[in-house]
């Protein structure tokens, strides 16, 4: 099955700096890669996602890049703010038969701390 | 939007009792719902896939007789932890996939503490 590795496990940056979190996946059939932000004790919130037919996607301060050949994808947060502090999870999934929903395989998470 | 609710948000029970957790999609129909367990400072681990009108599919290592899943309608799935033990204490989160799309929307989670 799919295996997703995520690095680093913890990341501290100064407010205003950029943060980068990287993930690798093992199943070359995976074609959907969402990123979730989870604050302590709360639900994971989808912040951005990318599909395998696209190499990069950006939404304001957040961007995701995908390298299908190397099987890795990254989350980039620019101009970080204290409210960006949370745990970030990457995930990967692949298309399944019609009528079935995708299962997500999550990375181990990255605790991002933005220092004021 | 796509709102998913869970009830209860937290529950404390005695060892040996059963606990039922409900997951509802409030404004959309969800043919498939997923149940995850998350231990402190760890990732979400998929427990089972719940399909409306059929038996759930359990991940390897998850006891189907201990974690009973029922998905009787397109908006409700329930997870029952039977004969709960302290090691079952965890954060249980469900997600629902809007029929026809691949995006998972997560519930707020249920924190279970078994004494």
mmCIF file of C-alpha atoms in Angstrom:
data_model
loop_
_atom_site.group_PDB
_atom_site.id
_atom_site.type_symbol
_atom_site.label_atom_id
_atom_site.label_comp_id
_atom_site.label_asym_id
_atom_site.label_seq_id
_atom_site.Cartn_x
_atom_site.Cartn_y
_atom_site.Cartn_z
ATOM 1 C CA UNK A 1 0.000 0.000 0.000
ATOM 2 C CA UNK A 2 0.850 3.662 -0.029
ATOM 3 C CA UNK A 3 3.455 5.063 2.347
ATOM 4 C CA UNK A 4 3.794 8.789 2.921
ATOM 5 C CA UNK A 5 6.780 10.259 4.709
ATOM 6 C CA UNK A 6 6.799 13.823 5.967
ATOM 7 C CA UNK A 7 9.650 16.061 7.112
ATOM 8 C CA UNK A 8 10.456 17.828 9.300
ATOM 9 C CA UNK A 9 8.465 16.724 12.318
ATOM 10 C CA UNK A 10 8.896 20.141 13.921
ATOM 11 C CA UNK A 11 9.644 23.494 12.363
ATOM 12 C CA UNK A 12 10.117 26.865 14.005
ATOM 13 C CA UNK A 13 10.326 30.037 11.971
ATOM 14 C CA UNK A 14 10.300 33.730 12.702
ATOM 15 C CA UNK A 15 7.195 35.650 11.817
ATOM 16 C CA UNK A 16 7.459 36.841 8.232
ATOM 17 C CA UNK A 17 9.810 34.074 7.148
ATOM 18 C CA UNK A 18 8.851 31.211 4.868
ATOM 19 C CA UNK A 19 8.171 27.633 5.909
ATOM 20 C CA UNK A 20 8.582 24.551 3.753
ATOM 21 C CA UNK A 21 7.300 21.078 4.561
ATOM 22 C CA UNK A 22 8.151 18.118 2.356
ATOM 23 C CA UNK A 23 6.476 14.790 1.723
ATOM 24 C CA UNK A 24 7.349 11.744 -0.330
ATOM 25 C CA UNK A 25 5.025 8.991 -1.414
ATOM 26 C CA UNK A 26 5.618 5.462 -2.600
ATOM 27 C CA UNK A 27 2.697 4.572 -4.869
ATOM 28 C CA UNK A 28 3.204 5.948 -8.357
ATOM 29 C CA UNK A 29 -0.541 5.575 -8.946
ATOM 30 C CA UNK A 30 -1.319 8.266 -6.369
ATOM 31 C CA UNK A 31 -2.713 11.324 -8.082
ATOM 32 C CA UNK A 32 -4.289 13.521 -5.432
ATOM 33 C CA UNK A 33 -2.326 15.282 -2.702
ATOM 34 C CA UNK A 34 -4.134 17.391 -0.117
ATOM 35 C CA UNK A 35 -2.626 19.321 2.770
ATOM 36 C CA UNK A 36 -4.444 19.708 6.064
ATOM 37 C CA UNK A 37 -3.920 22.090 8.971
ATOM 38 C CA UNK A 38 -4.910 20.869 12.401
ATOM 39 C CA UNK A 39 -4.989 23.051 15.480
ATOM 40 C CA UNK A 40 -4.802 21.381 18.867
ATOM 41 C CA UNK A 41 -7.905 19.354 19.636
ATOM 42 C CA UNK A 42 -9.656 20.396 16.435
ATOM 43 C CA UNK A 43 -10.508 18.860 13.118
ATOM 44 C CA UNK A 44 -8.097 18.813 10.176
ATOM 45 C CA UNK A 45 -8.895 21.603 7.741
ATOM 46 C CA UNK A 46 -8.069 21.301 4.050
ATOM 47 C CA UNK A 47 -5.847 24.226 3.105
ATOM 48 C CA UNK A 48 -4.744 23.322 -0.388
ATOM 49 C CA UNK A 49 -4.590 20.329 -2.678
ATOM 50 C CA UNK A 50 -2.991 19.393 -5.964
ATOM 51 C CA UNK A 51 -3.667 16.785 -8.575
ATOM 52 C CA UNK A 52 -1.045 14.966 -10.554
ATOM 53 C CA UNK A 53 -1.744 16.773 -13.792
ATOM 54 C CA UNK A 54 -0.467 20.001 -12.238
ATOM 55 C CA UNK A 55 3.039 20.821 -11.037
ATOM 56 C CA UNK A 56 2.250 23.772 -8.818
ATOM 57 C CA UNK A 57 -0.720 25.447 -7.245
ATOM 58 C CA UNK A 58 -0.884 28.656 -5.266
ATOM 59 C CA UNK A 59 -3.458 30.249 -3.012
ATOM 60 C CA UNK A 60 -2.353 33.561 -1.527
ATOM 61 C CA UNK A 61 0.473 32.773 0.922
ATOM 62 C CA UNK A 62 0.239 29.021 0.440
ATOM 63 C CA UNK A 63 1.634 27.016 -2.442
ATOM 64 C CA UNK A 64 2.144 23.357 -3.169
ATOM 65 C CA UNK A 65 4.571 21.846 -5.661
ATOM 66 C CA UNK A 66 4.528 18.316 -7.015
ATOM 67 C CA UNK A 67 7.311 16.320 -8.623
ATOM 68 C CA UNK A 68 5.758 13.154 -9.985
ATOM 69 C CA UNK A 69 9.023 11.725 -11.195
ATOM 70 C CA UNK A 70 10.627 11.975 -7.787
ATOM 71 C CA UNK A 71 7.335 11.250 -6.020
ATOM 72 C CA UNK A 72 7.512 14.165 -3.680
ATOM 73 C CA UNK A 73 5.439 17.228 -2.977
ATOM 74 C CA UNK A 74 5.961 20.238 -0.770
ATOM 75 C CA UNK A 75 3.975 22.878 1.057
ATOM 76 C CA UNK A 76 5.288 26.418 1.030
ATOM 77 C CA UNK A 77 3.960 29.102 3.358
ATOM 78 C CA UNK A 78 5.279 32.611 2.819
ATOM 79 C CA UNK A 79 5.098 35.612 5.147
ATOM 80 C CA UNK A 80 4.252 33.360 8.067
ATOM 81 C CA UNK A 81 2.076 34.659 10.873
ATOM 82 C CA UNK A 82 1.600 33.390 14.445
ATOM 83 C CA UNK A 83 -1.838 32.070 13.483
ATOM 84 C CA UNK A 84 -0.147 29.720 11.022
ATOM 85 C CA UNK A 85 1.149 27.781 14.025
ATOM 86 C CA UNK A 86 -0.441 24.322 13.913
ATOM 87 C CA UNK A 87 0.231 20.764 12.846
ATOM 88 C CA UNK A 88 0.273 20.269 9.091
ATOM 89 C CA UNK A 89 -0.409 16.909 7.459
ATOM 90 C CA UNK A 90 0.198 15.916 3.898
ATOM 91 C CA UNK A 91 -1.747 13.070 2.356
ATOM 92 C CA UNK A 92 -1.878 11.059 -0.826
ATOM 93 C CA UNK A 93 -4.541 9.065 -2.563
ATOM 94 C CA UNK A 94 -5.332 7.563 -5.913
ATOM 95 C CA UNK A 95 -8.373 7.159 -8.061
ATOM 96 C CA UNK A 96 -10.468 4.118 -7.316
ATOM 97 C CA UNK A 97 -13.284 2.402 -9.110
ATOM 98 C CA UNK A 98 -16.351 4.394 -9.987
ATOM 99 C CA UNK A 99 -18.622 4.914 -7.010
ATOM 100 C CA UNK A 100 -15.868 4.408 -4.447
ATOM 101 C CA UNK A 101 -14.314 7.228 -2.476
ATOM 102 C CA UNK A 102 -10.592 7.839 -2.245
ATOM 103 C CA UNK A 103 -8.764 6.696 0.845
ATOM 104 C CA UNK A 104 -6.166 9.108 2.159
ATOM 105 C CA UNK A 105 -2.812 8.031 3.512
ATOM 106 C CA UNK A 106 -1.462 10.712 5.828
ATOM 107 C CA UNK A 107 2.053 11.768 6.581
ATOM 108 C CA UNK A 108 3.210 11.874 10.187
ATOM 109 C CA UNK A 109 2.649 15.611 10.565
ATOM 110 C CA UNK A 110 4.760 18.711 11.088
ATOM 111 C CA UNK A 111 4.368 20.943 14.107
ATOM 112 C CA UNK A 112 4.909 24.449 12.779
ATOM 113 C CA UNK A 113 5.607 27.199 15.285
ATOM 114 C CA UNK A 114 5.762 30.782 14.099
ATOM 115 C CA UNK A 115 7.627 32.914 16.594
ATOM 116 C CA UNK A 116 6.488 36.537 16.956
ATOM 117 C CA UNK B 1 -20.117 24.469 2.407
ATOM 118 C CA UNK B 2 -19.684 20.928 3.557
ATOM 119 C CA UNK B 3 -20.311 20.485 7.246
ATOM 120 C CA UNK B 4 -19.676 17.313 9.173
ATOM 121 C CA UNK B 5 -20.688 16.960 12.797
ATOM 122 C CA UNK B 6 -19.783 14.423 15.431
ATOM 123 C CA UNK B 7 -21.475 13.586 18.673
ATOM 124 C CA UNK B 8 -20.472 13.467 21.422
ATOM 125 C CA UNK B 9 -17.450 15.760 21.384
ATOM 126 C CA UNK B 10 -16.006 14.030 24.407
ATOM 127 C CA UNK B 11 -16.970 11.058 26.497
ATOM 128 C CA UNK B 12 -15.643 9.422 29.628
ATOM 129 C CA UNK B 13 -16.679 5.860 30.301
ATOM 130 C CA UNK B 14 -15.801 2.962 32.530
ATOM 131 C CA UNK B 15 -13.781 0.045 31.275
ATOM 132 C CA UNK B 16 -16.020 -2.656 29.805
ATOM 133 C CA UNK B 17 -18.798 -0.365 28.645
ATOM 134 C CA UNK B 18 -19.697 0.479 25.062
ATOM 135 C CA UNK B 19 -19.653 3.917 23.507
ATOM 136 C CA UNK B 20 -21.408 5.059 20.348
ATOM 137 C CA UNK B 21 -20.100 7.952 18.269
ATOM 138 C CA UNK B 22 -22.214 9.543 15.556
ATOM 139 C CA UNK B 23 -20.946 11.208 12.409
ATOM 140 C CA UNK B 24 -23.330 13.270 10.308
ATOM 141 C CA UNK B 25 -22.980 15.137 7.061
ATOM 142 C CA UNK B 26 -25.270 18.113 7.581
ATOM 143 C CA UNK B 27 -25.623 19.674 4.158
ATOM 144 C CA UNK B 28 -24.630 16.971 1.703
ATOM 145 C CA UNK B 29 -25.032 13.288 1.063
ATOM 146 C CA UNK B 30 -22.084 11.060 1.779
ATOM 147 C CA UNK B 31 -21.999 7.614 0.263
ATOM 148 C CA UNK B 32 -18.711 6.998 2.014
ATOM 149 C CA UNK B 33 -17.486 8.011 5.434
ATOM 150 C CA UNK B 34 -14.145 7.226 6.998
ATOM 151 C CA UNK B 35 -13.250 6.651 10.620
ATOM 152 C CA UNK B 36 -9.835 7.599 11.940
ATOM 153 C CA UNK B 37 -8.108 7.329 15.284
ATOM 154 C CA UNK B 38 -5.508 9.829 16.368
ATOM 155 C CA UNK B 39 -3.265 9.426 19.389
ATOM 156 C CA UNK B 40 -1.611 12.505 20.938
ATOM 157 C CA UNK B 41 0.993 14.076 18.681
ATOM 158 C CA UNK B 42 0.482 11.427 16.043
ATOM 159 C CA UNK B 43 -1.051 11.265 12.625
ATOM 160 C CA UNK B 44 -4.515 10.137 11.630
ATOM 161 C CA UNK B 45 -4.737 6.401 11.240
ATOM 162 C CA UNK B 46 -7.547 5.069 9.090
ATOM 163 C CA UNK B 47 -9.601 2.516 10.952
ATOM 164 C CA UNK B 48 -12.339 1.712 8.480
ATOM 165 C CA UNK B 49 -14.265 2.823 5.446
ATOM 166 C CA UNK B 50 -17.992 3.030 5.937
ATOM 167 C CA UNK B 51 -20.223 2.649 2.896
ATOM 168 C CA UNK B 52 -23.914 3.407 3.019
ATOM 169 C CA UNK B 53 -25.985 0.266 2.862
ATOM 170 C CA UNK B 54 -23.096 -2.175 3.026
ATOM 171 C CA UNK B 55 -20.581 -3.565 5.451
ATOM 172 C CA UNK B 56 -17.642 -1.450 6.472
ATOM 173 C CA UNK B 57 -14.156 -2.227 5.264
ATOM 174 C CA UNK B 58 -11.663 -2.407 8.104
ATOM 175 C CA UNK B 59 -7.955 -1.706 7.928
ATOM 176 C CA UNK B 60 -5.498 -4.359 8.903
ATOM 177 C CA UNK B 61 -5.199 -4.686 12.632
ATOM 178 C CA UNK B 62 -8.557 -3.102 13.441
ATOM 179 C CA UNK B 63 -10.970 -5.509 15.116
ATOM 180 C CA UNK B 64 -14.326 -5.337 13.410
ATOM 181 C CA UNK B 65 -16.097 -6.916 16.363
ATOM 182 C CA UNK B 66 -14.712 -4.288 18.694
ATOM 183 C CA UNK B 67 -15.312 -1.266 16.484
ATOM 184 C CA UNK B 68 -18.790 -1.694 15.074
ATOM 185 C CA UNK B 69 -19.667 0.584 12.189
ATOM 186 C CA UNK B 70 -23.125 1.223 10.823
ATOM 187 C CA UNK B 71 -23.899 3.483 7.866
ATOM 188 C CA UNK B 72 -27.645 3.264 7.552
ATOM 189 C CA UNK B 73 -28.257 6.484 5.649
ATOM 190 C CA UNK B 74 -26.461 8.876 3.327
ATOM 191 C CA UNK B 75 -25.949 11.332 6.168
ATOM 192 C CA UNK B 76 -25.166 9.204 9.206
ATOM 193 C CA UNK B 77 -22.499 6.735 10.198
ATOM 194 C CA UNK B 78 -21.958 5.433 13.706
ATOM 195 C CA UNK B 79 -18.933 3.902 15.382
ATOM 196 C CA UNK B 80 -19.492 1.833 18.490
ATOM 197 C CA UNK B 81 -16.517 0.977 20.632
ATOM 198 C CA UNK B 82 -17.566 -2.195 22.408
ATOM 199 C CA UNK B 83 -16.171 -3.304 25.746
ATOM 200 C CA UNK B 84 -13.918 -0.288 25.854
ATOM 201 C CA UNK B 85 -10.572 -0.491 27.622
ATOM 202 C CA UNK B 86 -8.127 2.254 28.637
ATOM 203 C CA UNK B 87 -6.001 1.576 25.566
ATOM 204 C CA UNK B 88 -8.982 2.588 23.424
ATOM 205 C CA UNK B 89 -8.709 6.117 24.789
ATOM 206 C CA UNK B 90 -8.030 8.316 21.804
ATOM 207 C CA UNK B 91 -9.347 11.037 19.522
ATOM 208 C CA UNK B 92 -11.756 9.533 16.991
ATOM 209 C CA UNK B 93 -12.420 11.561 13.856
ATOM 210 C CA UNK B 94 -14.765 10.835 11.009
ATOM 211 C CA UNK B 95 -14.736 12.261 7.536
ATOM 212 C CA UNK B 96 -17.330 12.322 4.818
ATOM 213 C CA UNK B 97 -16.873 12.443 1.099
ATOM 214 C CA UNK B 98 -19.462 14.305 -0.900
ATOM 215 C CA UNK B 99 -20.913 11.864 -3.411
ATOM 216 C CA UNK B 100 -19.212 12.388 -6.769
ATOM 217 C CA UNK B 101 -16.149 14.214 -5.425
ATOM 218 C CA UNK B 102 -12.954 13.095 -3.756
ATOM 219 C CA UNK B 103 -12.624 15.744 -1.072
ATOM 220 C CA UNK B 104 -12.892 14.552 2.523
ATOM 221 C CA UNK B 105 -14.506 16.840 5.065
ATOM 222 C CA UNK B 106 -13.666 16.078 8.663
ATOM 223 C CA UNK B 107 -15.838 16.074 11.721
ATOM 224 C CA UNK B 108 -14.676 17.885 14.868
ATOM 225 C CA UNK B 109 -13.631 14.646 16.530
ATOM 226 C CA UNK B 110 -14.643 12.790 19.672
ATOM 227 C CA UNK B 111 -12.254 12.488 22.559
ATOM 228 C CA UNK B 112 -12.780 9.177 24.324
ATOM 229 C CA UNK B 113 -11.353 8.511 27.762
ATOM 230 C CA UNK B 114 -11.805 5.048 29.202
ATOM 231 C CA UNK B 115 -11.171 4.778 32.916
#
